[in-house]
Amino acid sequence: MSARPTLDELNRRVSVARAEVEARGETFYPGASRVHLAAFPPKERWSDWVELDSRAWPERVERRYMLVPTTCFNCESACGLLAYVDRDTLEVRKFEGNPEHPGSRGRNCAKGPATVTQLTDPDRILTPLKRAGERGEGKWEPVGWDEALDDIAGRIRAAIDEDRHREIMYHVGRPGEDGFTERTLAAWGVDGHNSHTNICSSGARAGYHFWMGMDRPSPDHENAQVILLVSSHLEAGHYFNPHAQRVMEGKKRGAKLIVFDTRLSNTATHADHWLSTYPGSEAAVLLAIANHLIRTGSYNAAFVERWWNWREYLEENHPDEPPTFEAFQRVLGELYEEYTFEFAASESGVSAETLAAVAEVVAGAGTRLSTHNWRSAAAGNLGGWQVARALFLLNALLGAIAVPGGTYPNAWNKFVPRPIRMPPRHPKHWNELTWPGEYPLSLMEMSFLLPHLTREQEARLAVYFTRVYNPVWTNPDGFSWIEMLTDPERIGLHVALTPTWNETAFFADYVLPMGHSSERHDLTSYEQYDGLWIGFRQPVLRAARERLGETVESTRDVTPGEVWEENEFWIELTWRIDPDGSRGIRQFFESRERPGEKMTVDEYYGWIFANSVPGLPEKAAAEGRSPLEYMRRYGAFEIGSTVGPLYEERVPDGELADMSIDGAGRAYTRTGPPPSLNVVPLPPLDGDGEG
Ligand code: SF4
């Protein structure tokens, strides 16, 4: 057996391969491991890519593919995929990573390429179904889209006309496009968007929100000196692959990885320091580390003095202290001194010596401390939101905020382009079923209480949509949901939008089949590094046919059976709710190019890419393509990288008109934020005056 090639030899081979590809004027994308020859197909050959059919081996049978990008939908990471569309049969034969995608950079977890099994799932739902027996009896009959749409639209129209807006609700599990359904409901004047968030992530979100007014962190793992992760789900679930690959790159550059997890998770197996803390004790350990930073003077005093509101704190809580930073430092030390390593050890079950050693590692990070807490520690324990809060305290002490290797507010690394039409953000009707006044401090919708709220408020939902949301199975009290869903007094009509069966869809009146990731449109953008990008999920057979010169009017024309996509569904439903436009609803989905006609998804995305994504029109024009053609061709676009510490930027004078400053130095101005093409963290309140 020949000896394995050395790293140098592998690198040399990659260099030779790169030189050969580039000599042909093509783009060389190194393979995922960066050292072997499994490079991605050059984008110049994505229209006609030839591979040998592995199943025909040893015969050399060529397969010709069109490579069409889309976005994975099997978790929130939204990694780029390339669909390999057989040019002879126009079937998707497989999926690989899309090297043009800035977040995933061609790398995927196993669930990405496994998308092909979802397309060919013999049990997937291919036809709209209508309940035939009692709800939950399991009897169904096929129904046409027209009949289903007319029935649903009629009920929604009646609810709106009779001022029963709160009887309409959309409840989402896995969201598609940021803001699309929120805007649809807002166009209807309905405050009925409900999510699954309070079940899993609102604990962590609360902790972050109280620090920075944004509910997620964006850790720059790749450039970190120390990476501190809390919870097993993290980097093994949410933003799994894009973060995981950057954690490994950070480690390759010498970063130390600290993981708090009761289990030896995938992430923990890669840790330099794995702390198997007792559940619920994470905040105690983090506060002990904070105490160490303060006590040893190893925190970033210059950052704290400049950016913390310590004067206000002293004034409010220690009015007898002199208003000096030195006094604040002393008070800060006293505030955290009870959180000793011994205290944290007794809480967590991890020895004080180990905790002290880890605290020293954190102290050595300087401003390069990337941290992330998501889910279990924050969601599974009473007061869990304090875990995220205590974790971000370490960043705040070290000044490791929005600097290379630090942790950013998520909205600074996320770009949601302003859409073609914007209804007002807040409908006039408050919905006590989503934001009950009884819970004034809730950060997210109180979605998990819906069965109880409908019962206590004697409330009825005339039309209740679930979208890949399965509370019957996943929520702790599934039987309460069955009770609600089978009660016609509480649920007038349950419409389940889903590609596959689930326990909640079983209790629906309509089950409407929606496409998988390569069968629908969505725009995505997530905080995965210090940069801004958008990804385009698209029906790949639609894009493939258009590349061949065909015109595709509706995504339904290229999906299996009667499967549809949600964006076209919502547009169609909205028009049927307001057929003559007299309710002022359908205008939000009316074509700008052809007034009086329905907007198409081509116009919707074409407008966004041409008008709301800085740099994209120019980049597309350089290739002789329209912005929409560019996105259909490559599936992703990076708007910018290295956003950096925005808090250091001077606020433009125009925004400071009519300003007052309070005693603590906070500036208040009546001037609204300038119009932005990026509608995160919040779209404008009053929407688009033109409708
Ligand atoms: S990490 Fe998520 S989005 Fe990326 S390939 Fe895996 S399942 Fe798909």
XYZ file of C-alpha atoms in Angstrom, residues 134-612:
479
model
C -64.951 14.270 12.105
C -61.902 16.322 12.901
C -59.144 13.946 13.944
C -60.960 10.924 12.543
C -58.350 10.475 9.837
C -60.695 10.595 6.844
C -59.695 12.783 3.933
C -60.661 13.511 0.388
C -58.773 15.384 -2.317
C -59.863 18.950 -2.914
C -58.928 21.441 -5.616
C -56.865 24.488 -4.734
C -59.653 26.766 -5.978
C -62.257 25.264 -3.702
C -59.937 25.357 -0.691
C -58.822 28.924 -1.373
C -62.379 30.183 -1.840
C -63.530 28.572 1.384
C -60.593 29.893 3.438
C -60.720 33.355 1.859
C -64.477 33.595 2.418
C -64.133 32.888 6.126
C -61.269 35.364 6.527
C -63.179 38.017 4.571
C -66.233 37.546 6.777
C -64.107 37.831 9.926
C -62.515 41.042 8.668
C -65.815 42.542 7.518
C -67.424 41.729 10.861
C -64.514 43.152 12.826
C -63.488 39.739 14.124
C -59.846 40.213 13.122
C -58.535 38.422 16.152
C -60.173 35.218 14.941
C -57.453 34.750 12.343
C -54.140 33.272 13.366
C -51.035 31.924 11.669
C -48.839 29.743 13.853
C -45.387 28.942 12.544
C -42.850 26.290 13.430
C -40.041 26.608 10.899
C -40.259 30.086 9.354
C -39.508 30.628 5.688
C -38.853 34.206 4.618
C -38.242 36.831 7.273
C -41.335 38.993 7.520
C -43.320 37.635 4.560
C -46.251 36.212 6.502
C -46.086 38.982 9.102
C -46.574 41.440 6.246
C -49.353 39.334 4.769
C -51.253 39.371 8.049
C -50.533 43.075 8.520
C -51.979 43.693 5.052
C -55.147 41.969 6.244
C -55.144 44.219 9.339
C -54.680 41.146 11.518
C -52.452 40.867 14.586
C -52.340 37.105 14.369
C -48.752 35.976 13.889
C -47.837 33.334 16.421
C -44.564 31.435 16.668
C -43.081 28.541 18.575
C -40.470 30.799 20.145
C -41.659 30.792 23.725
C -41.168 27.052 23.856
C -37.499 27.078 23.049
C -35.554 30.263 22.530
C -37.183 33.188 24.254
C -35.206 32.585 27.460
C -31.903 33.192 25.716
C -33.427 35.969 23.626
C -34.582 37.799 26.744
C -31.094 37.760 28.226
C -29.626 39.241 25.078
C -32.469 41.681 24.572
C -31.942 43.267 27.959
C -28.316 43.906 27.055
C -28.597 45.266 23.567
C -32.186 45.526 22.403
C -31.523 42.723 19.934
C -32.353 39.205 20.787
C -29.495 37.121 19.468
C -25.730 37.194 19.433
C -23.533 36.927 16.367
C -20.252 35.459 17.581
C -17.160 35.860 15.397
C -15.737 32.428 16.195
C -13.304 32.422 13.317
C -11.256 35.308 14.712
C -11.693 34.564 18.398
C -8.990 33.838 20.917
C -11.456 32.132 23.226
C -14.808 30.618 22.204
C -17.253 30.094 25.058
C -20.399 28.117 24.266
C -23.262 27.289 26.591
C -25.792 24.530 25.761
C -25.552 21.366 23.767
C -27.935 22.506 21.071
C -25.545 25.235 20.192
C -23.342 24.660 17.154
C -25.033 21.277 16.952
C -28.397 22.754 15.974
C -29.000 26.442 15.493
C -26.618 27.866 12.879
C -24.977 24.556 13.310
C -22.868 24.134 10.216
C -21.941 27.775 9.465
C -20.911 28.324 13.079
C -19.334 24.909 13.533
C -16.988 25.390 10.586
C -15.921 28.759 11.978
C -15.403 27.310 15.455
C -13.033 24.783 13.884
C -11.248 27.505 11.916
C -10.862 29.528 15.094
C -9.416 26.471 16.811
C -7.008 25.922 13.942
C -5.758 29.450 14.513
C -5.164 28.664 18.166
C -8.445 29.626 19.830
C -9.380 27.791 23.005
C -12.865 26.287 23.088
C -14.822 26.214 26.355
C -18.126 24.336 26.409
C -20.684 24.235 29.234
C -22.820 21.176 28.759
C -24.154 18.454 30.965
C -23.655 16.031 28.084
C -20.577 15.168 26.090
C -22.155 16.696 22.991
C -20.559 16.898 19.560
C -19.440 20.395 20.449
C -18.090 19.313 23.828
C -15.956 16.619 22.213
C -13.987 19.381 20.490
C -13.571 21.479 23.616
C -10.317 22.341 25.318
C -12.353 22.810 28.487
C -15.585 20.892 28.867
C -17.526 21.895 31.977
C -20.290 19.447 32.740
C -22.174 21.843 34.970
C -25.330 20.834 36.795
C -28.359 22.071 34.835
C -29.353 25.523 36.024
C -25.947 26.391 37.491
C -24.449 28.007 34.386
C -25.132 31.577 35.478
C -23.351 30.964 38.791
C -20.228 29.829 36.944
C -20.368 32.779 34.559
C -20.707 35.213 37.448
C -17.712 33.602 39.142
C -15.716 34.218 35.969
C -16.983 37.810 35.938
C -15.899 38.177 39.554
C -12.460 36.864 38.606
C -12.121 39.417 35.796
C -13.126 42.237 38.129
C -11.087 41.093 41.114
C -7.900 40.594 39.130
C -8.364 43.793 37.148
C -8.205 41.804 33.924
C -11.311 43.374 32.440
C -11.240 46.177 29.905
C -11.596 49.190 32.190
C -11.267 51.667 29.322
C -14.223 50.061 27.515
C -16.311 49.901 30.669
C -15.573 53.507 31.530
C -16.511 54.678 28.067
C -19.560 52.565 27.320
C -21.199 51.435 30.542
C -23.780 53.731 32.174
C -21.854 53.604 35.437
C -22.579 57.237 36.369
C -26.300 56.585 36.223
C -25.860 53.374 38.180
C -23.969 55.134 40.966
C -26.486 57.941 41.073
C -29.440 55.559 41.337
C -27.992 52.862 43.565
C -25.123 54.474 45.440
C -25.953 58.171 45.744
C -23.482 58.541 48.606
C -20.554 57.458 46.451
C -18.526 60.065 44.576
C -19.449 60.040 40.859
C -16.063 58.727 39.768
C -15.095 55.665 37.777
C -12.784 54.582 40.598
C -15.760 54.509 42.957
C -17.718 52.500 40.395
C -14.897 49.970 40.058
C -14.896 49.452 43.804
C -18.684 49.076 43.898
C -18.525 46.665 40.965
C -16.049 44.517 42.862
C -18.311 44.447 45.904
C -21.338 43.623 43.778
C -19.847 40.405 42.410
C -17.560 39.344 45.250
C -20.018 36.750 46.559
C -19.651 34.764 43.324
C -16.523 32.911 44.307
C -15.205 29.825 42.563
C -16.120 27.881 45.684
C -19.713 29.105 45.449
C -19.858 28.252 41.731
C -18.290 24.857 42.428
C -20.955 24.014 44.991
C -23.653 25.053 42.516
C -22.221 23.404 39.420
C -20.405 20.304 40.626
C -17.254 21.425 38.794
C -14.206 21.904 41.006
C -13.138 25.410 42.018
C -9.669 24.729 40.561
C -11.107 23.887 37.164
C -13.316 26.970 37.227
C -10.344 29.139 38.179
C -8.320 27.727 35.289
C -11.153 28.404 32.839
C -11.593 31.934 34.176
C -7.913 32.561 33.460
C -8.431 31.388 29.886
C -11.327 33.829 29.499
C -9.241 36.611 31.024
C -6.605 35.955 28.355
C -9.045 36.480 25.498
C -8.753 40.251 25.472
C -11.417 41.547 23.131
C -11.416 38.265 21.184
C -14.059 36.421 23.178
C -16.849 34.940 21.082
C -19.753 33.616 23.118
C -23.097 32.008 22.410
C -25.918 30.656 24.502
C -28.915 29.137 22.826
C -31.740 27.074 24.102
C -31.299 24.371 26.693
C -29.566 26.175 29.569
C -31.711 29.257 28.987
C -34.913 27.432 28.066
C -34.899 24.480 30.410
C -34.391 26.188 33.761
C -36.329 28.661 35.849
C -34.660 32.053 35.365
C -32.705 30.610 32.453
C -32.668 33.966 30.692
C -30.019 35.004 33.220
C -27.603 32.566 31.566
C -27.473 34.614 28.363
C -27.381 37.785 30.426
C -24.464 36.584 32.570
C -22.638 35.277 29.506
C -22.834 38.582 27.666
C -21.619 40.312 30.836
C -18.234 38.722 30.113
C -18.214 40.309 26.652
C -19.214 43.633 28.137
C -16.428 43.431 30.720
C -13.796 42.595 28.111
C -15.051 45.023 25.470
C -15.477 41.995 23.209
C -18.504 43.471 21.478
C -18.661 43.983 17.731
C -14.900 43.730 17.309
C -12.924 41.007 15.498
C -13.221 37.763 17.411
C -15.912 39.205 19.685
C -19.690 38.934 19.701
C -21.999 41.170 17.684
C -25.658 42.044 18.043
C -27.332 39.805 15.484
C -29.062 42.556 13.534
C -25.703 44.050 12.604
C -24.881 40.861 10.719
C -28.233 40.353 9.080
C -29.819 41.971 6.050
C -33.513 41.752 5.305
C -34.092 43.830 2.179
C -36.979 46.240 2.115
C -39.739 44.544 0.121
C -41.655 45.978 -2.774
C -44.671 46.822 -0.624
C -44.880 47.408 3.118
C -48.131 47.394 5.052
C -48.099 49.276 8.362
C -46.171 47.248 10.939
C -48.812 47.297 13.662
C -52.374 46.432 12.709
C -55.000 48.331 14.667
C -56.243 45.188 16.376
C -54.379 43.888 19.413
C -54.638 40.154 19.871
C -54.976 38.980 23.449
C -54.381 35.419 22.296
C -50.807 36.145 21.268
C -49.805 38.984 23.588
C -52.200 38.692 26.547
C -52.275 41.733 28.810
C -52.052 39.279 31.676
C -48.375 38.773 30.753
C -47.159 42.325 30.185
C -43.484 41.395 30.375
C -43.557 38.568 27.851
C -40.856 39.016 25.243
C -42.440 36.752 22.641
C -45.931 35.575 21.863
C -47.311 33.353 24.634
C -47.826 30.735 21.986
C -47.586 27.647 24.142
C -50.604 28.812 26.161
C -52.943 29.035 23.186
C -55.233 26.146 24.228
C -55.546 27.658 27.702
C -56.020 31.213 26.458
C -58.768 30.197 24.038
C -60.545 28.385 26.863
C -60.164 31.106 29.491
C -61.028 33.935 27.118
C -63.807 31.875 25.506
C -62.149 32.855 22.276
C -62.720 31.375 18.880
C -60.378 31.199 15.920
C -62.375 31.289 12.716
C -59.300 30.371 10.676
C -56.199 28.912 12.291
C -53.173 28.192 10.095
C -50.375 25.954 11.283
C -47.234 25.973 9.211
C -44.887 23.052 9.916
C -45.908 23.508 13.531
C -46.609 20.384 15.495
C -47.573 21.258 19.078
C -49.556 18.048 19.502
C -46.249 16.215 19.394
C -43.618 18.720 20.472
C -45.290 20.839 23.150
C -45.270 19.507 26.701
C -49.067 19.364 26.908
C -50.016 17.897 23.547
C -53.400 16.719 24.800
C -54.466 20.326 25.492
C -53.829 21.008 21.840
C -55.844 18.010 20.730
C -58.662 19.210 22.974
C -58.549 22.671 21.395
C -58.159 21.469 17.826
C -61.119 19.116 18.101
C -63.378 21.749 19.653
C -65.402 23.422 16.860
C -66.360 26.219 19.248
C -62.724 27.212 19.565
C -61.348 26.330 16.139
C -63.626 27.120 13.224
C -61.218 26.006 10.518
C -57.738 24.568 10.899
C -55.531 24.805 7.815
C -52.239 22.897 8.008
C -49.566 24.037 5.558
C -47.024 21.248 5.422
C -45.044 19.077 3.012
C -45.489 15.951 5.148
C -47.877 14.513 7.688
C -47.537 15.345 11.326
C -49.648 14.791 14.439
C -51.107 18.314 14.360
C -52.015 18.200 10.669
C -54.034 15.102 11.556
C -56.459 17.466 13.359
C -56.816 19.865 10.420
C -59.738 20.602 8.114
C -57.470 21.286 5.168
C -53.993 19.862 4.681
C -52.313 21.907 1.986
C -49.073 20.519 0.543
C -46.209 22.985 0.497
C -42.898 22.565 -1.258
C -39.556 21.576 0.213
C -36.451 23.727 0.016
C -35.959 23.245 -3.716
C -39.640 23.835 -4.456
C -40.329 27.285 -3.005
C -39.110 30.859 -2.805
C -37.731 32.558 0.298
C -35.131 35.154 1.103
C -32.853 34.362 4.020
C -30.150 36.156 5.960
C -28.658 35.064 9.262
C -25.917 36.209 11.582
C -23.144 33.694 11.001
C -20.034 35.867 10.852
C -19.242 39.571 10.775
C -20.838 40.189 7.433
C -24.111 40.727 5.619
C -25.481 38.328 3.062
C -28.714 37.205 1.507
C -29.552 33.713 0.318
C -32.241 32.854 -2.205
C -34.338 29.750 -1.802
C -35.933 28.970 -5.137
C -37.838 26.244 -6.948
C -34.906 24.796 -8.833
C -36.911 23.252 -11.655
C -38.514 26.621 -12.309
C -35.065 28.211 -12.567
C -33.803 25.316 -14.701
C -36.681 25.587 -17.158
C -36.235 29.334 -17.379
C -32.543 28.813 -18.117
C -33.679 26.640 -21.002
C -35.793 29.508 -22.302
C -39.186 28.351 -21.027
C -41.639 30.652 -19.260
C -42.957 29.365 -15.939
C -46.054 31.180 -14.700
C -46.450 29.449 -11.346
C -44.247 27.343 -9.118
C -47.096 24.829 -9.056
C -46.225 24.038 -12.683
C -42.873 22.535 -11.673
C -43.658 20.815 -8.378
C -44.755 17.204 -7.983
C -48.513 16.622 -7.960
C -50.405 19.639 -6.673
C -47.666 20.832 -4.323
C -47.410 24.616 -4.141
C -45.229 27.246 -2.560
C -46.362 29.529 0.222
C -45.535 32.915 -1.297
C -47.763 32.356 -4.306
C -50.378 30.845 -2.002
C -50.494 33.953 0.227
C -50.681 36.293 -2.752
C -53.552 34.307 -4.255
C -55.365 34.034 -0.930
C -55.023 37.766 -0.298
C -56.595 38.543 -3.661
C -59.496 36.247 -2.939
C -60.057 37.885 0.454
C -60.314 41.279 -1.202
C -61.350 40.492 -4.786
C -62.284 44.024 -5.823
C -59.705 45.844 -3.709
C -62.391 47.694 -1.763
C -60.951 46.601 1.584
C -57.545 48.130 0.851
C -55.925 44.723 1.303
C -55.013 43.330 -2.064
C -53.062 46.473 -2.988
C -50.173 45.089 -0.967
C -49.848 42.262 -3.470
C -50.704 44.243 -6.564
C -48.229 44.554 -9.407
C -46.448 47.869 -9.745
C -45.619 47.073 -13.342
C -49.183 46.108 -14.254
C -51.544 48.055 -11.968
C -54.724 46.167 -11.222
C -53.035 42.800 -11.682
C -51.606 40.357 -9.178
C -47.955 40.632 -8.271
C -45.861 37.669 -9.370
C -42.967 36.241 -7.393
C -40.679 37.268 -10.248
C -41.741 40.882 -9.816
C -41.568 40.639 -6.024
C -37.993 39.336 -5.967
C -36.897 41.186 -9.098
C -37.844 44.473 -7.446
C -36.118 43.616 -4.167
C -32.888 42.545 -5.854
C -32.868 45.613 -8.096
C -33.780 48.161 -5.432
C -33.007 46.925 -1.931
